[in-house]
Amino acid sequence: MKAKTRNHFSDIADVWNNKTWVKSDEFSNEIINFASFSGNDVLLYLGIGTEDLAKKLPVKTVCGIDLSVKMLSKCNNIPRHNLIVGSAEKTPYLDETFNVTMSRNLLKHCEAPEKVLKEMYRVLKPGGKVFIIESCVLVEEDKDPPNFCVRTVEPYHPSFQTHNEILSLITSTGFNLHKHKVYTFRSRWLTNWIKASKASDKIHNMVLDFYKEAPKGFIKRQEVRFIDNDIESNIFWSLIMAEKQKHVKYKSLNIIDDDMLSPV
């Protein structure tokens, strides 16, 4: 799955910014306001992508990792950013290096998201924060439409999770919840998503038809509207800040294969 995910994001790197939530200043500002960065934070950003969000973050230093060389090639060579190609499950950093780690819509692309969270825990200083941003659903029965949508272009894509499931995943890794919320991002998204996924007109129509037949409860919760062959709806996002306990000193032997990581 990791290779397929890397190939998919490499293929769409040049059109990634077409996604409505990627190019939304409103959403970026919501994320920044929620996080309350100190300005002196040394941040590890897993799945940094094209730096579309990272370049806006008011932090001192950003270390970014992404599987896709092509995604990273779209970055802007910001002096305070250090970027490498590699896996979020095993990074080259020493224990207790960062005071903040974060990811945005990374966990849902991982076969074993708990491994990513454990790596975030390992590299965080005691008292450090993990900031997780993940699109989610409100209830279990709302998973089918978004799952169908993403699996038209990524058949191997794991299922969407509810907000509570994401919270449980984070706390099961050993983090203490600091604060969390579900943010509602309202968007007319299908046409832009098709562009950002390099998907066909056939897939556009398949997704449109599937949403038109979605259960009434889903239609109501998402406030789905069909406008000019497009879909407008609520997109729910989990914004979660959790903390590594201050009295815990995490030790591990982190062995990195020479061919796992390469500089950009």
CSV table of N, CA and C in Angstrom, one decimal, residues 37-126:
chain,number,residue,atom,x,y,z
A,37,PHE,N,0.4,28.0,18.0
A,37,PHE,CA,1.8,27.8,18.0
A,37,PHE,C,2.5,28.9,18.7
A,38,SER,N,3.7,28.6,19.3
A,38,SER,CA,4.3,29.6,20.2
A,38,SER,C,5.2,30.6,19.4
A,39,GLY,N,5.6,30.3,18.2
A,39,GLY,CA,6.5,31.1,17.4
A,39,GLY,C,7.9,30.6,17.5
A,40,ASN,N,8.2,29.9,18.6
A,40,ASN,CA,9.5,29.3,18.9
A,40,ASN,C,9.5,27.7,18.7
A,41,ASP,N,8.4,27.2,18.2
A,41,ASP,CA,8.2,25.8,18.1
A,41,ASP,C,9.2,25.2,17.1
A,42,VAL,N,9.7,24.0,17.4
A,42,VAL,CA,10.5,23.2,16.4
A,42,VAL,C,9.6,22.1,16.1
A,43,LEU,N,9.2,22.0,14.9
A,43,LEU,CA,8.0,21.2,14.4
A,43,LEU,C,8.5,20.1,13.5
A,44,LEU,N,8.0,18.9,13.7
A,44,LEU,CA,8.1,17.8,12.7
A,44,LEU,C,6.8,17.6,12.1
A,45,TYR,N,6.7,17.8,10.7
A,45,TYR,CA,5.5,17.7,10.0
A,45,TYR,C,5.6,16.4,9.1
A,46,LEU,N,4.8,15.4,9.4
A,46,LEU,CA,4.8,14.2,8.7
A,46,LEU,C,3.8,14.2,7.6
A,47,GLY,N,4.2,13.9,6.4
A,47,GLY,CA,3.3,14.0,5.2
A,47,GLY,C,3.2,15.5,4.8
A,48,ILE,N,4.3,16.2,4.7
A,48,ILE,CA,4.2,17.7,4.5
A,48,ILE,C,3.8,18.0,3.1
A,49,GLY,N,3.9,17.1,2.2
A,49,GLY,CA,3.3,17.3,0.8
A,49,GLY,C,4.0,18.5,0.1
A,50,THR,N,3.2,19.4,-0.4
A,50,THR,CA,3.7,20.5,-1.2
A,50,THR,C,4.0,21.8,-0.3
A,51,GLU,N,4.0,21.6,1.0
A,51,GLU,CA,4.2,22.7,1.9
A,51,GLU,C,3.1,23.7,1.9
A,52,ASP,N,1.9,23.4,1.3
A,52,ASP,CA,0.9,24.4,1.2
A,52,ASP,C,0.4,24.9,2.5
A,53,LEU,N,0.4,24.1,3.5
A,53,LEU,CA,0.0,24.5,4.9
A,53,LEU,C,1.3,24.9,5.7
A,54,ALA,N,2.3,24.1,5.6
A,54,ALA,CA,3.5,24.3,6.4
A,54,ALA,C,4.1,25.7,6.2
A,55,LYS,N,4.0,26.3,5.0
A,55,LYS,CA,4.6,27.6,4.8
A,55,LYS,C,3.8,28.7,5.5
A,56,LYS,N,2.6,28.4,6.0
A,56,LYS,CA,1.8,29.4,6.7
A,56,LYS,C,2.0,29.3,8.2
A,57,LEU,N,2.6,28.3,8.7
A,57,LEU,CA,2.7,28.1,10.1
A,57,LEU,C,3.7,29.0,10.8
A,58,PRO,N,3.2,29.7,11.9
A,58,PRO,CA,4.1,30.6,12.6
A,58,PRO,C,5.0,29.9,13.7
A,59,VAL,N,6.0,29.1,13.1
A,59,VAL,CA,6.9,28.4,14.0
A,59,VAL,C,8.3,28.7,13.6
A,60,LYS,N,9.2,28.3,14.5
A,60,LYS,CA,10.7,28.6,14.3
A,60,LYS,C,11.3,27.8,13.2
A,61,THR,N,11.1,26.5,13.3
A,61,THR,CA,11.7,25.5,12.3
A,61,THR,C,10.7,24.4,12.0
A,62,VAL,N,10.7,24.0,10.7
A,62,VAL,CA,9.9,22.9,10.3
A,62,VAL,C,10.8,21.8,9.6
A,63,CYS,N,10.7,20.6,10.2
A,63,CYS,CA,11.3,19.4,9.6
A,63,CYS,C,10.2,18.6,8.9
A,64,GLY,N,10.3,18.4,7.6
A,64,GLY,CA,9.2,17.8,6.9
A,64,GLY,C,9.6,16.5,6.2
A,65,ILE,N,8.7,15.5,6.3
A,65,ILE,CA,8.9,14.2,5.6
A,65,ILE,C,7.8,13.9,4.7
A,66,ASP,N,8.0,13.4,3.6
A,66,ASP,CA,7.0,12.9,2.7
A,66,ASP,C,7.5,11.7,1.9
A,67,LEU,N,6.6,10.8,1.5
A,67,LEU,CA,7.0,9.7,0.7
A,67,LEU,C,7.3,10.1,-0.8
A,68,SER,N,6.7,11.2,-1.2
A,68,SER,CA,6.8,11.5,-2.6
A,68,SER,C,7.8,12.6,-2.9
A,69,VAL,N,8.8,12.3,-3.8
A,69,VAL,CA,9.8,13.2,-4.2
A,69,VAL,C,9.1,14.3,-5.0
A,70,LYS,N,8.1,14.0,-5.8
A,70,LYS,CA,7.4,14.9,-6.7
A,70,LYS,C,6.6,15.9,-5.8
A,71,MET,N,6.0,15.5,-4.8
A,71,MET,CA,5.3,16.4,-3.9
A,71,MET,C,6.3,17.4,-3.3
A,72,LEU,N,7.4,16.9,-2.8
A,72,LEU,CA,8.4,17.8,-2.2
A,72,LEU,C,9.0,18.7,-3.2
A,73,SER,N,9.0,18.3,-4.5
A,73,SER,CA,9.6,19.2,-5.5
A,73,SER,C,8.8,20.4,-5.8
A,74,LYS,N,7.6,20.4,-5.3
A,74,LYS,CA,6.7,21.6,-5.4
A,74,LYS,C,6.9,22.6,-4.3
A,75,CYS,N,7.7,22.3,-3.3
A,75,CYS,CA,8.0,23.1,-2.2
A,75,CYS,C,8.8,24.3,-2.6
A,76,ASN,N,8.9,25.3,-1.7
A,76,ASN,CA,9.4,26.6,-2.0
A,76,ASN,C,10.8,26.9,-1.5
A,77,ASN,N,11.5,25.9,-1.0
A,77,ASN,CA,12.9,26.1,-0.5
A,77,ASN,C,12.9,27.2,0.6
A,78,ILE,N,12.0,27.1,1.5
A,78,ILE,CA,12.0,28.1,2.6
A,78,ILE,C,13.1,27.8,3.5
A,79,PRO,N,14.0,28.8,3.9
A,79,PRO,CA,15.2,28.5,4.7
A,79,PRO,C,14.9,27.8,6.0
A,80,ARG,N,13.8,28.1,6.7
A,80,ARG,CA,13.6,27.5,8.0
A,80,ARG,C,13.0,26.1,7.9
A,81,HIS,N,12.8,25.6,6.6
A,81,HIS,CA,12.3,24.2,6.4
A,81,HIS,C,13.4,23.3,6.0
A,82,ASN,N,13.4,22.1,6.6
A,82,ASN,CA,14.3,21.0,6.3
A,82,ASN,C,13.5,19.8,5.8
A,83,LEU,N,13.6,19.4,4.6
A,83,LEU,CA,12.8,18.4,4.0
A,83,LEU,C,13.5,17.2,3.6
A,84,ILE,N,13.0,16.0,3.8
A,84,ILE,CA,13.5,14.8,3.4
A,84,ILE,C,12.4,13.8,2.9
A,85,VAL,N,12.9,12.9,2.0
A,85,VAL,CA,12.0,11.9,1.5
A,85,VAL,C,12.1,10.7,2.4
A,86,GLY,N,10.9,10.2,2.9
A,86,GLY,CA,11.0,9.0,3.8
A,86,GLY,C,9.6,8.7,4.3
A,87,SER,N,9.6,7.7,5.2
A,87,SER,CA,8.4,7.1,5.7
A,87,SER,C,8.1,7.7,7.1
A,88,ALA,N,6.8,8.0,7.3
A,88,ALA,CA,6.4,8.6,8.6
A,88,ALA,C,6.5,7.5,9.7
A,89,GLU,N,6.6,6.3,9.4
A,89,GLU,CA,6.7,5.2,10.4
A,89,GLU,C,8.1,5.1,11.0
A,90,LYS,N,9.1,5.6,10.3
A,90,LYS,CA,10.5,5.5,10.9
A,90,LYS,C,11.2,6.7,10.4
A,91,THR,N,11.6,7.6,11.2
A,91,THR,CA,12.2,8.8,10.9
A,91,THR,C,13.7,8.8,11.4
A,92,PRO,N,14.6,9.7,10.8
A,92,PRO,CA,16.0,9.6,11.2
A,92,PRO,C,16.3,10.4,12.5
A,93,TYR,N,15.3,10.9,13.2
A,93,TYR,CA,15.5,11.9,14.3
A,93,TYR,C,15.7,11.1,15.6
A,94,LEU,N,16.5,11.7,16.5
A,94,LEU,CA,16.7,11.2,17.8
A,94,LEU,C,15.4,11.3,18.7
A,95,ASP,N,15.4,10.5,19.7
A,95,ASP,CA,14.3,10.5,20.7
A,95,ASP,C,14.3,12.0,21.3
A,96,GLU,N,13.0,12.4,21.5
A,96,GLU,CA,12.8,13.7,22.3
A,96,GLU,C,13.5,14.9,21.6
A,97,THR,N,13.3,15.0,20.3
A,97,THR,CA,13.9,16.1,19.5
A,97,THR,C,13.0,17.3,19.4
A,98,PHE,N,11.7,17.1,19.2
A,98,PHE,CA,10.7,18.1,18.8
A,98,PHE,C,9.8,18.5,20.0
A,99,ASN,N,9.3,19.7,20.0
A,99,ASN,CA,8.3,20.0,20.9
A,99,ASN,C,6.9,20.0,20.3
A,100,VAL,N,6.8,19.9,19.0
A,100,VAL,CA,5.5,19.7,18.3
A,100,VAL,C,5.7,18.7,17.1
A,101,THR,N,4.8,17.8,17.0
A,101,THR,CA,4.7,17.0,15.7
A,101,THR,C,3.3,17.1,15.2
A,102,MET,N,3.2,17.0,13.9
A,102,MET,CA,1.8,17.2,13.3
A,102,MET,C,1.7,16.4,12.0
A,103,SER,N,0.5,16.2,11.6
A,103,SER,CA,0.1,15.7,10.3
A,103,SER,C,-1.3,16.1,9.9
A,104,ARG,N,-1.5,16.2,8.6
A,104,ARG,CA,-2.8,16.5,8.1
A,104,ARG,C,-3.2,15.5,7.0
A,105,ASN,N,-4.3,14.8,7.3
A,105,ASN,CA,-4.8,13.7,6.5
A,105,ASN,C,-3.8,12.7,6.1
A,106,LEU,N,-2.9,12.4,7.0
A,106,LEU,CA,-1.9,11.4,6.8
A,106,LEU,C,-2.4,10.0,7.3
A,107,LEU,N,-2.9,10.0,8.5
A,107,LEU,CA,-3.2,8.7,9.1
A,107,LEU,C,-4.2,7.9,8.3
A,108,LYS,N,-5.1,8.5,7.6
A,108,LYS,CA,-6.1,7.7,6.8
A,108,LYS,C,-5.4,7.1,5.5
A,109,HIS,N,-4.2,7.5,5.2
A,109,HIS,CA,-3.5,6.9,4.1
A,109,HIS,C,-2.5,5.8,4.6
A,110,CYS,N,-2.5,5.4,5.9
A,110,CYS,CA,-1.6,4.5,6.4
A,110,CYS,C,-2.2,3.2,6.8
A,111,GLU,N,-1.6,2.1,6.4
A,111,GLU,CA,-2.1,0.8,6.8
A,111,GLU,C,-2.0,0.6,8.3
A,112,ALA,N,-1.0,1.2,9.0
A,112,ALA,CA,-0.8,1.0,10.4
A,112,ALA,C,-0.6,2.4,11.0
A,113,PRO,N,-1.7,3.2,11.2
A,113,PRO,CA,-1.5,4.6,11.7
A,113,PRO,C,-1.0,4.6,13.1
A,114,GLU,N,-1.1,3.5,13.8
A,114,GLU,CA,-0.6,3.5,15.2
A,114,GLU,C,0.9,3.6,15.2
A,115,LYS,N,1.6,3.1,14.1
A,115,LYS,CA,3.0,3.1,14.0
A,115,LYS,C,3.5,4.6,13.8
A,116,VAL,N,2.7,5.3,13.1
A,116,VAL,CA,3.0,6.7,12.8
A,116,VAL,C,2.9,7.5,14.1
A,117,LEU,N,1.9,7.2,14.9
A,117,LEU,CA,1.7,7.9,16.2
A,117,LEU,C,2.7,7.6,17.2
A,118,LYS,N,3.2,6.3,17.2
A,118,LYS,CA,4.2,5.9,18.1
A,118,LYS,C,5.5,6.6,17.7
A,119,GLU,N,5.8,6.8,16.4
A,119,GLU,CA,7.0,7.5,16.0
A,119,GLU,C,6.9,9.0,16.4
A,120,MET,N,5.7,9.6,16.3
A,120,MET,CA,5.5,10.9,16.8
A,120,MET,C,5.8,11.0,18.3
A,121,TYR,N,5.3,10.0,19.0
A,121,TYR,CA,5.5,10.0,20.4
A,121,TYR,C,7.0,9.9,20.8
A,122,ARG,N,7.7,9.1,20.0
A,122,ARG,CA,9.1,8.8,20.3
A,122,ARG,C,10.0,10.1,20.1
A,123,VAL,N,9.7,10.9,19.1
A,123,VAL,CA,10.5,12.0,18.8
A,123,VAL,C,10.1,13.3,19.5
A,124,LEU,N,9.0,13.2,20.3
A,124,LEU,CA,8.5,14.4,21.0
A,124,LEU,C,9.2,14.5,22.4
A,125,LYS,N,9.5,15.7,22.8
A,125,LYS,CA,10.0,15.9,24.1
A,125,LYS,C,8.9,15.7,25.1
A,126,PRO,N,9.2,15.3,26.4
A,126,PRO,CA,8.2,15.2,27.4
A,126,PRO,C,7.4,16.6,27.5
